[in-house]
Amino acid sequence: MGGKIFDVIIVGAGIVGAACADECARHGLSVAVVDRDVIGGGATAAGMGHIVVMDDSEAQFALTRYSQKLWHSLRAEFPDDVEYEQCGTIWVAVDDEEMTEVRRKHDFYGERGVATKVLDSRELRALEPNLRTGLTGGLLVPEDVVVYPPCAARFLTERALKRGAQLFTTRSVIGIAQGQVALSDGSQIMSPRIVNAAGAWAADLTPGLEIKKRKGHLVITDRYPGFLAHQLVELGYLKRAHSVTSDSVAFNVQPRRTGQILIGSSRQYGAEHKEVDHVILGRMLRRAHEYMPALVAMSAVRTWTGFRAATPDKLPFIGPWRGDNTVFVATGHEGLGITTSLGTARLLADAITGKTTEIPIEPYLPSRSTKEFAHV
Amino acid sequence: MDNPTTNFDVLVVGAGPAGIAAATRAAEGGLKVGIVDDNAASGGQIWRESREEHTAEAKAWGDRLRSARVLTLFGMRVFDQPRANVLLAEQHAEVRELNYGKLILATGARERFLPFPGWTLPNVVGAGGLQALVKSGLPIEGRRVVVAGTGPLLLAVAAYLRKKGAKVPMICEQASWHALARFGVGLLRFPGKISQAVMLRRDLSGIAIATKSWVAEAHGSFKLESVTISRSGNLERLACDYLACGFHLTPNTELPILLGCEIRDGNVKVDDFQQTNVMGVFCAGEPVGVGGVDAALIDGQIAGLAAAGRTKEARALFSARRSARRFAAALERACRLRRELKELPTPETMVCRCEDIPYSRLQQHHSWRAAKLHTRCGMGPCQGRVCGPATQFLFDWNPESVRPPVFPVRVESLASTTAEQ
Amino acid sequence: MSRQIVLRVNGAPVSVPAGVTVAVAMTIAEQACRTSVTGEPRGPLCGMGICFECRVIINGKPHCRSCQIVCEPGMDVRTNG
């Protein structure tokens, strides 16, 4: 029983799937995008929408920087509801050890062409007066950006649609194999290239794909314009997010264009249900209070959870899948999905069309060897 | 850092008629009962009176509540359930943990608002809303008030406003005369209602009541100045100071949903003893089906008695409840909203007032969730309490699940769960 | 019975009967409670504390639902617009 045939089928209309659809359509390929819910309804809806450079590894830096530049280049085209704001990030240091880390990051980024500024405690307070006193300083990364991801995903999807892509929403994918995508309504669509961009659920469709769900919590407040100017992240974030086995929280707040404050972040492995976990929510908020005492009295309007797609070595899977030569993978972006979506799309489209990639794709290939999910 | 904790045999959420009746009956058997409400005093909405204006019935129940030694917790807002048999409530800057053996949800109802051009102008208020404002001191003497929407609340509000010296040129009821007559004839089965209706008729003498009528537009630059009324296809303009406009009531089901109670057709599903599908959780009054004071009082008593294990006494009230609930069902039928009301908003009419999302931005979406995600409709502090029922009517969207906090609270309150249990 | 108290609304003194809510005081002062996201003037809608349209800043604290708060002498009430 044959179905419609496309050059590429993208499973998942989150930010990564949408970016891939946009990029493939730009290459002149006929594209189908399938999602079981609405555009940008998974981690894309749940996350913080930050676009940050990260220096955890060379490969992570390369992808985030490549991708960030692509976001910059698009900024004039985004409609208002994408809420593109170059508010910058400040990595906040609490002690001398963290200030050493600040200077290391400053050097690392400087050597690679990313402008950053080391802030002492006085400069930090001047930029963010609502941080508690007694912090030692921080690192300002002025080129970091914040967007509203569901609308960014919609923008990218619509660009693909304008180039002839087709969108199938509220349709679950039951299976992908050998060029066929089976949908829950009983129909099939076919393609020699199927891209699994299903995020936290990618392993359901591609058995053997080393993706684990990493649950996060967020809280958003009512409007407090002027309270916060930059995205703030504790330097301990990397220390705390490093553990791949235990629950962790880290201070991470973000100003939305509306003046609402987004408060995060938490990470849990093995939590499969989407209910709010009160214990970790409490830990997360108490951690936030430690950095910004004024948060306590703010009106909290909503909480929610989401599932990041995590891989064993903290780099995404981008490229052909070993188990089936019709399947490609574009997932496993953990907390950097928004940031690296555009770069991922470029790499993926290049892999599909056989072109040379603008940054090396090897570190992200699914065929690379990754350690078992263990303490890194 | 532990929160102050109180333990109850039975905890009642909501101190309107249903909650008062439930708490009273449960406590009269000797159980330790608490009743918690966000408002500063008991009465909910329908018994929100200044002391002189209390009906005899309300006074009697208030006295009975006091005599039954129910612990009252006012000005306290329930916002979350961190684990089974515990509710968290916020009062100013403090969080209280309320432990319960049995829980009775009597969270009442709120007015349903539908958007139309100009509805966001200051002095366009709900019908119950204007009544509440007048009760809290709003000067209304000599002011012109048009009352519109649907439901018996309009008549009660118009009569009240008149008593307070307002001029009410018209009541615009969207239901047809036919639907109201059917309801009116149905009232013959409820003698108590007839005498209420007769009194109301006297209070409303001289006020034009237009059926199949609604406000098509509200006009004004900084506040309301006039309204355009549609009446049997004709439009007329009326100058006014206030528009009291509400479309009957919609149940407050947020807390029941958070606790996992099953909802059917927008109402909390309960068995004969007012028990929900969640063990030990009961529900009474409007959230079970909007039916007014009588249904609330009987539901509440049955729930209170059942929670206290006094099933025989609860059973004795079943037939009275049947009668009250028949009235509630008749009311629901009479207040059915006409399809013309779906056409009132223009593309520019705001639908989500917290986030200023106009009708045109919502039309293209196929679900509440999609609209929320892509426009932020429903993401404001009202948590969809105004735009949720409106969009449900306009677009047939179904609302989503509920997450904590059930009402906006201080960030610190959300953080205050005591250590792992 | 109508004892009057004085509070300040957007800097100007307003005299209201004791016991009325801040929302009522805003009406007496002929001021909208707040300015919406797109700049519209707004006042109370539901009168029962659930619509959040009546929010004002009281003694420096934002997002106070004025229909739920009784006026106190010397209160400083401001709108966000």
JSON list of C-alpha atoms in Angstrom, two decimals, chain B residues 203-313:
[
{"chain": "B", "resi": 203, "resn": "ASP", "atom": "CA", "xyz": [-38.99, 44.65, 42.18]},
{"chain": "B", "resi": 204, "resn": "LEU", "atom": "CA", "xyz": [-38.49, 44.87, 38.45]},
{"chain": "B", "resi": 205, "resn": "SER", "atom": "CA", "xyz": [-41.69, 46.67, 37.55]},
{"chain": "B", "resi": 206, "resn": "GLY", "atom": "CA", "xyz": [-41.03, 49.39, 35.07]},
{"chain": "B", "resi": 207, "resn": "ILE", "atom": "CA", "xyz": [-37.82, 47.89, 33.74]},
{"chain": "B", "resi": 208, "resn": "ALA", "atom": "CA", "xyz": [-38.05, 46.80, 30.11]},
{"chain": "B", "resi": 209, "resn": "ILE", "atom": "CA", "xyz": [-36.96, 43.21, 29.71]},
{"chain": "B", "resi": 210, "resn": "ALA", "atom": "CA", "xyz": [-35.95, 42.46, 26.15]},
{"chain": "B", "resi": 211, "resn": "THR", "atom": "CA", "xyz": [-35.54, 38.83, 25.17]},
{"chain": "B", "resi": 212, "resn": "LYS", "atom": "CA", "xyz": [-33.48, 37.58, 22.25]},
{"chain": "B", "resi": 213, "resn": "SER", "atom": "CA", "xyz": [-31.44, 40.65, 22.96]},
{"chain": "B", "resi": 214, "resn": "TRP", "atom": "CA", "xyz": [-27.77, 41.39, 23.60]},
{"chain": "B", "resi": 215, "resn": "VAL", "atom": "CA", "xyz": [-25.22, 44.14, 23.57]},
{"chain": "B", "resi": 216, "resn": "ALA", "atom": "CA", "xyz": [-23.60, 44.33, 20.15]},
{"chain": "B", "resi": 217, "resn": "GLU", "atom": "CA", "xyz": [-21.12, 47.02, 21.09]},
{"chain": "B", "resi": 218, "resn": "ALA", "atom": "CA", "xyz": [-20.02, 49.19, 23.98]},
{"chain": "B", "resi": 219, "resn": "HIS", "atom": "CA", "xyz": [-18.91, 52.74, 23.14]},
{"chain": "B", "resi": 220, "resn": "GLY", "atom": "CA", "xyz": [-16.73, 55.30, 24.87]},
{"chain": "B", "resi": 221, "resn": "SER", "atom": "CA", "xyz": [-13.29, 56.85, 24.73]},
{"chain": "B", "resi": 222, "resn": "PHE", "atom": "CA", "xyz": [-11.80, 56.31, 28.20]},
{"chain": "B", "resi": 223, "resn": "LYS", "atom": "CA", "xyz": [-14.78, 54.63, 29.77]},
{"chain": "B", "resi": 224, "resn": "LEU", "atom": "CA", "xyz": [-18.25, 53.46, 28.85]},
{"chain": "B", "resi": 225, "resn": "GLU", "atom": "CA", "xyz": [-20.62, 56.10, 27.48]},
{"chain": "B", "resi": 226, "resn": "SER", "atom": "CA", "xyz": [-23.25, 54.14, 25.59]},
{"chain": "B", "resi": 227, "resn": "VAL", "atom": "CA", "xyz": [-24.14, 50.72, 24.26]},
{"chain": "B", "resi": 228, "resn": "THR", "atom": "CA", "xyz": [-25.65, 49.43, 21.03]},
{"chain": "B", "resi": 229, "resn": "ILE", "atom": "CA", "xyz": [-28.27, 46.84, 21.75]},
{"chain": "B", "resi": 230, "resn": "SER", "atom": "CA", "xyz": [-29.56, 44.27, 19.34]},
{"chain": "B", "resi": 231, "resn": "ARG", "atom": "CA", "xyz": [-33.21, 43.52, 19.91]},
{"chain": "B", "resi": 232, "resn": "SER", "atom": "CA", "xyz": [-35.04, 41.13, 17.58]},
{"chain": "B", "resi": 233, "resn": "GLY", "atom": "CA", "xyz": [-32.74, 42.09, 14.76]},
{"chain": "B", "resi": 234, "resn": "ASN", "atom": "CA", "xyz": [-32.96, 45.86, 15.37]},
{"chain": "B", "resi": 235, "resn": "LEU", "atom": "CA", "xyz": [-30.15, 47.94, 16.75]},
{"chain": "B", "resi": 236, "resn": "GLU", "atom": "CA", "xyz": [-30.67, 50.78, 19.20]},
{"chain": "B", "resi": 237, "resn": "ARG", "atom": "CA", "xyz": [-28.28, 52.98, 21.10]},
{"chain": "B", "resi": 238, "resn": "LEU", "atom": "CA", "xyz": [-28.60, 53.65, 24.81]},
{"chain": "B", "resi": 239, "resn": "ALA", "atom": "CA", "xyz": [-26.53, 56.07, 26.83]},
{"chain": "B", "resi": 240, "resn": "CYS", "atom": "CA", "xyz": [-25.41, 54.60, 30.15]},
{"chain": "B", "resi": 241, "resn": "ASP", "atom": "CA", "xyz": [-22.84, 54.83, 32.92]},
{"chain": "B", "resi": 242, "resn": "TYR", "atom": "CA", "xyz": [-22.39, 51.11, 33.53]},
{"chain": "B", "resi": 243, "resn": "LEU", "atom": "CA", "xyz": [-23.04, 47.94, 31.62]},
{"chain": "B", "resi": 244, "resn": "ALA", "atom": "CA", "xyz": [-23.58, 44.95, 33.89]},
{"chain": "B", "resi": 245, "resn": "CYS", "atom": "CA", "xyz": [-23.07, 42.05, 31.51]},
{"chain": "B", "resi": 246, "resn": "GLY", "atom": "CA", "xyz": [-22.62, 38.39, 32.31]},
{"chain": "B", "resi": 247, "resn": "PHE", "atom": "CA", "xyz": [-23.63, 35.14, 30.67]},
{"chain": "B", "resi": 248, "resn": "HIS", "atom": "CA", "xyz": [-24.71, 32.94, 33.54]},
{"chain": "B", "resi": 249, "resn": "LEU", "atom": "CA", "xyz": [-22.12, 31.03, 35.52]},
{"chain": "B", "resi": 250, "resn": "THR", "atom": "CA", "xyz": [-19.32, 28.61, 34.88]},
{"chain": "B", "resi": 251, "resn": "PRO", "atom": "CA", "xyz": [-18.13, 26.24, 37.59]},
{"chain": "B", "resi": 252, "resn": "ASN", "atom": "CA", "xyz": [-14.78, 26.67, 39.35]},
{"chain": "B", "resi": 253, "resn": "THR", "atom": "CA", "xyz": [-13.36, 23.28, 38.51]},
{"chain": "B", "resi": 254, "resn": "GLU", "atom": "CA", "xyz": [-9.66, 24.16, 38.64]},
{"chain": "B", "resi": 255, "resn": "LEU", "atom": "CA", "xyz": [-8.95, 22.69, 42.06]},
{"chain": "B", "resi": 256, "resn": "PRO", "atom": "CA", "xyz": [-11.01, 19.54, 41.40]},
{"chain": "B", "resi": 257, "resn": "ILE", "atom": "CA", "xyz": [-9.09, 19.01, 38.16]},
{"chain": "B", "resi": 258, "resn": "LEU", "atom": "CA", "xyz": [-5.76, 19.51, 39.89]},
{"chain": "B", "resi": 259, "resn": "LEU", "atom": "CA", "xyz": [-6.74, 16.83, 42.39]},
{"chain": "B", "resi": 260, "resn": "GLY", "atom": "CA", "xyz": [-7.60, 14.41, 39.61]},
{"chain": "B", "resi": 261, "resn": "CYS", "atom": "CA", "xyz": [-11.39, 14.57, 39.75]},
{"chain": "B", "resi": 262, "resn": "GLU", "atom": "CA", "xyz": [-13.19, 13.43, 36.66]},
{"chain": "B", "resi": 263, "resn": "ILE", "atom": "CA", "xyz": [-15.02, 16.15, 34.78]},
{"chain": "B", "resi": 264, "resn": "ARG", "atom": "CA", "xyz": [-18.00, 15.50, 32.53]},
{"chain": "B", "resi": 265, "resn": "ASP", "atom": "CA", "xyz": [-19.56, 18.21, 30.34]},
{"chain": "B", "resi": 266, "resn": "GLY", "atom": "CA", "xyz": [-17.70, 20.81, 32.35]},
{"chain": "B", "resi": 267, "resn": "ASN", "atom": "CA", "xyz": [-18.98, 19.60, 35.74]},
{"chain": "B", "resi": 268, "resn": "VAL", "atom": "CA", "xyz": [-17.34, 17.50, 38.44]},
{"chain": "B", "resi": 269, "resn": "LYS", "atom": "CA", "xyz": [-18.71, 13.98, 38.34]},
{"chain": "B", "resi": 270, "resn": "VAL", "atom": "CA", "xyz": [-19.97, 12.73, 41.70]},
{"chain": "B", "resi": 271, "resn": "ASP", "atom": "CA", "xyz": [-21.90, 9.74, 42.97]},
{"chain": "B", "resi": 272, "resn": "ASP", "atom": "CA", "xyz": [-25.05, 9.80, 45.11]},
{"chain": "B", "resi": 273, "resn": "PHE", "atom": "CA", "xyz": [-23.02, 10.78, 48.15]},
{"chain": "B", "resi": 274, "resn": "GLN", "atom": "CA", "xyz": [-21.29, 13.63, 46.34]},
{"chain": "B", "resi": 275, "resn": "GLN", "atom": "CA", "xyz": [-18.06, 11.66, 46.20]},
{"chain": "B", "resi": 276, "resn": "THR", "atom": "CA", "xyz": [-15.76, 12.16, 43.22]},
{"chain": "B", "resi": 277, "resn": "ASN", "atom": "CA", "xyz": [-13.67, 9.43, 41.63]},
{"chain": "B", "resi": 278, "resn": "VAL", "atom": "CA", "xyz": [-10.84, 10.42, 43.98]},
{"chain": "B", "resi": 279, "resn": "MET", "atom": "CA", "xyz": [-11.12, 8.51, 47.23]},
{"chain": "B", "resi": 280, "resn": "GLY", "atom": "CA", "xyz": [-12.12, 10.74, 50.11]},
{"chain": "B", "resi": 281, "resn": "VAL", "atom": "CA", "xyz": [-12.71, 13.80, 47.93]},
{"chain": "B", "resi": 282, "resn": "PHE", "atom": "CA", "xyz": [-16.26, 15.13, 47.70]},
{"chain": "B", "resi": 283, "resn": "CYS", "atom": "CA", "xyz": [-17.70, 17.94, 45.67]},
{"chain": "B", "resi": 284, "resn": "ALA", "atom": "CA", "xyz": [-20.83, 20.01, 46.28]},
{"chain": "B", "resi": 285, "resn": "GLY", "atom": "CA", "xyz": [-22.69, 22.91, 44.75]},
{"chain": "B", "resi": 286, "resn": "GLU", "atom": "CA", "xyz": [-21.98, 24.76, 41.53]},
{"chain": "B", "resi": 287, "resn": "PRO", "atom": "CA", "xyz": [-18.96, 22.72, 40.37]},
{"chain": "B", "resi": 288, "resn": "VAL", "atom": "CA", "xyz": [-21.25, 19.67, 40.21]},
{"chain": "B", "resi": 289, "resn": "GLY", "atom": "CA", "xyz": [-23.68, 21.65, 38.07]},
{"chain": "B", "resi": 290, "resn": "VAL", "atom": "CA", "xyz": [-24.69, 25.29, 38.34]},
{"chain": "B", "resi": 291, "resn": "GLY", "atom": "CA", "xyz": [-27.95, 25.21, 40.25]},
{"chain": "B", "resi": 292, "resn": "GLY", "atom": "CA", "xyz": [-28.11, 28.05, 42.73]},
{"chain": "B", "resi": 293, "resn": "VAL", "atom": "CA", "xyz": [-28.47, 28.16, 46.48]},
{"chain": "B", "resi": 294, "resn": "ASP", "atom": "CA", "xyz": [-30.98, 25.38, 46.97]},
{"chain": "B", "resi": 295, "resn": "ALA", "atom": "CA", "xyz": [-28.95, 22.74, 45.14]},
{"chain": "B", "resi": 296, "resn": "ALA", "atom": "CA", "xyz": [-25.81, 23.97, 46.86]},
{"chain": "B", "resi": 297, "resn": "LEU", "atom": "CA", "xyz": [-27.28, 23.68, 50.34]},
{"chain": "B", "resi": 298, "resn": "ILE", "atom": "CA", "xyz": [-28.53, 20.15, 49.78]},
{"chain": "B", "resi": 299, "resn": "ASP", "atom": "CA", "xyz": [-25.39, 18.96, 47.98]},
{"chain": "B", "resi": 300, "resn": "GLY", "atom": "CA", "xyz": [-23.34, 20.44, 50.76]},
{"chain": "B", "resi": 301, "resn": "GLN", "atom": "CA", "xyz": [-25.33, 18.72, 53.48]},
{"chain": "B", "resi": 302, "resn": "ILE", "atom": "CA", "xyz": [-25.15, 15.35, 51.75]},
{"chain": "B", "resi": 303, "resn": "ALA", "atom": "CA", "xyz": [-21.39, 15.75, 51.25]},
{"chain": "B", "resi": 304, "resn": "GLY", "atom": "CA", "xyz": [-20.86, 16.77, 54.86]},
{"chain": "B", "resi": 305, "resn": "LEU", "atom": "CA", "xyz": [-22.93, 13.89, 56.20]},
{"chain": "B", "resi": 306, "resn": "ALA", "atom": "CA", "xyz": [-21.31, 11.38, 53.86]},
{"chain": "B", "resi": 307, "resn": "ALA", "atom": "CA", "xyz": [-17.82, 12.59, 54.75]},
{"chain": "B", "resi": 308, "resn": "ALA", "atom": "CA", "xyz": [-18.77, 12.07, 58.38]},
{"chain": "B", "resi": 309, "resn": "GLY", "atom": "CA", "xyz": [-19.97, 8.56, 57.61]},
{"chain": "B", "resi": 310, "resn": "ARG", "atom": "CA", "xyz": [-23.62, 9.40, 58.35]},
{"chain": "B", "resi": 311, "resn": "THR", "atom": "CA", "xyz": [-24.99, 7.82, 55.22]},
{"chain": "B", "resi": 312, "resn": "LYS", "atom": "CA", "xyz": [-28.53, 7.25, 56.49]},
{"chain": "B", "resi": 313, "resn": "GLU", "atom": "CA", "xyz": [-29.02, 10.95, 57.15]}
]
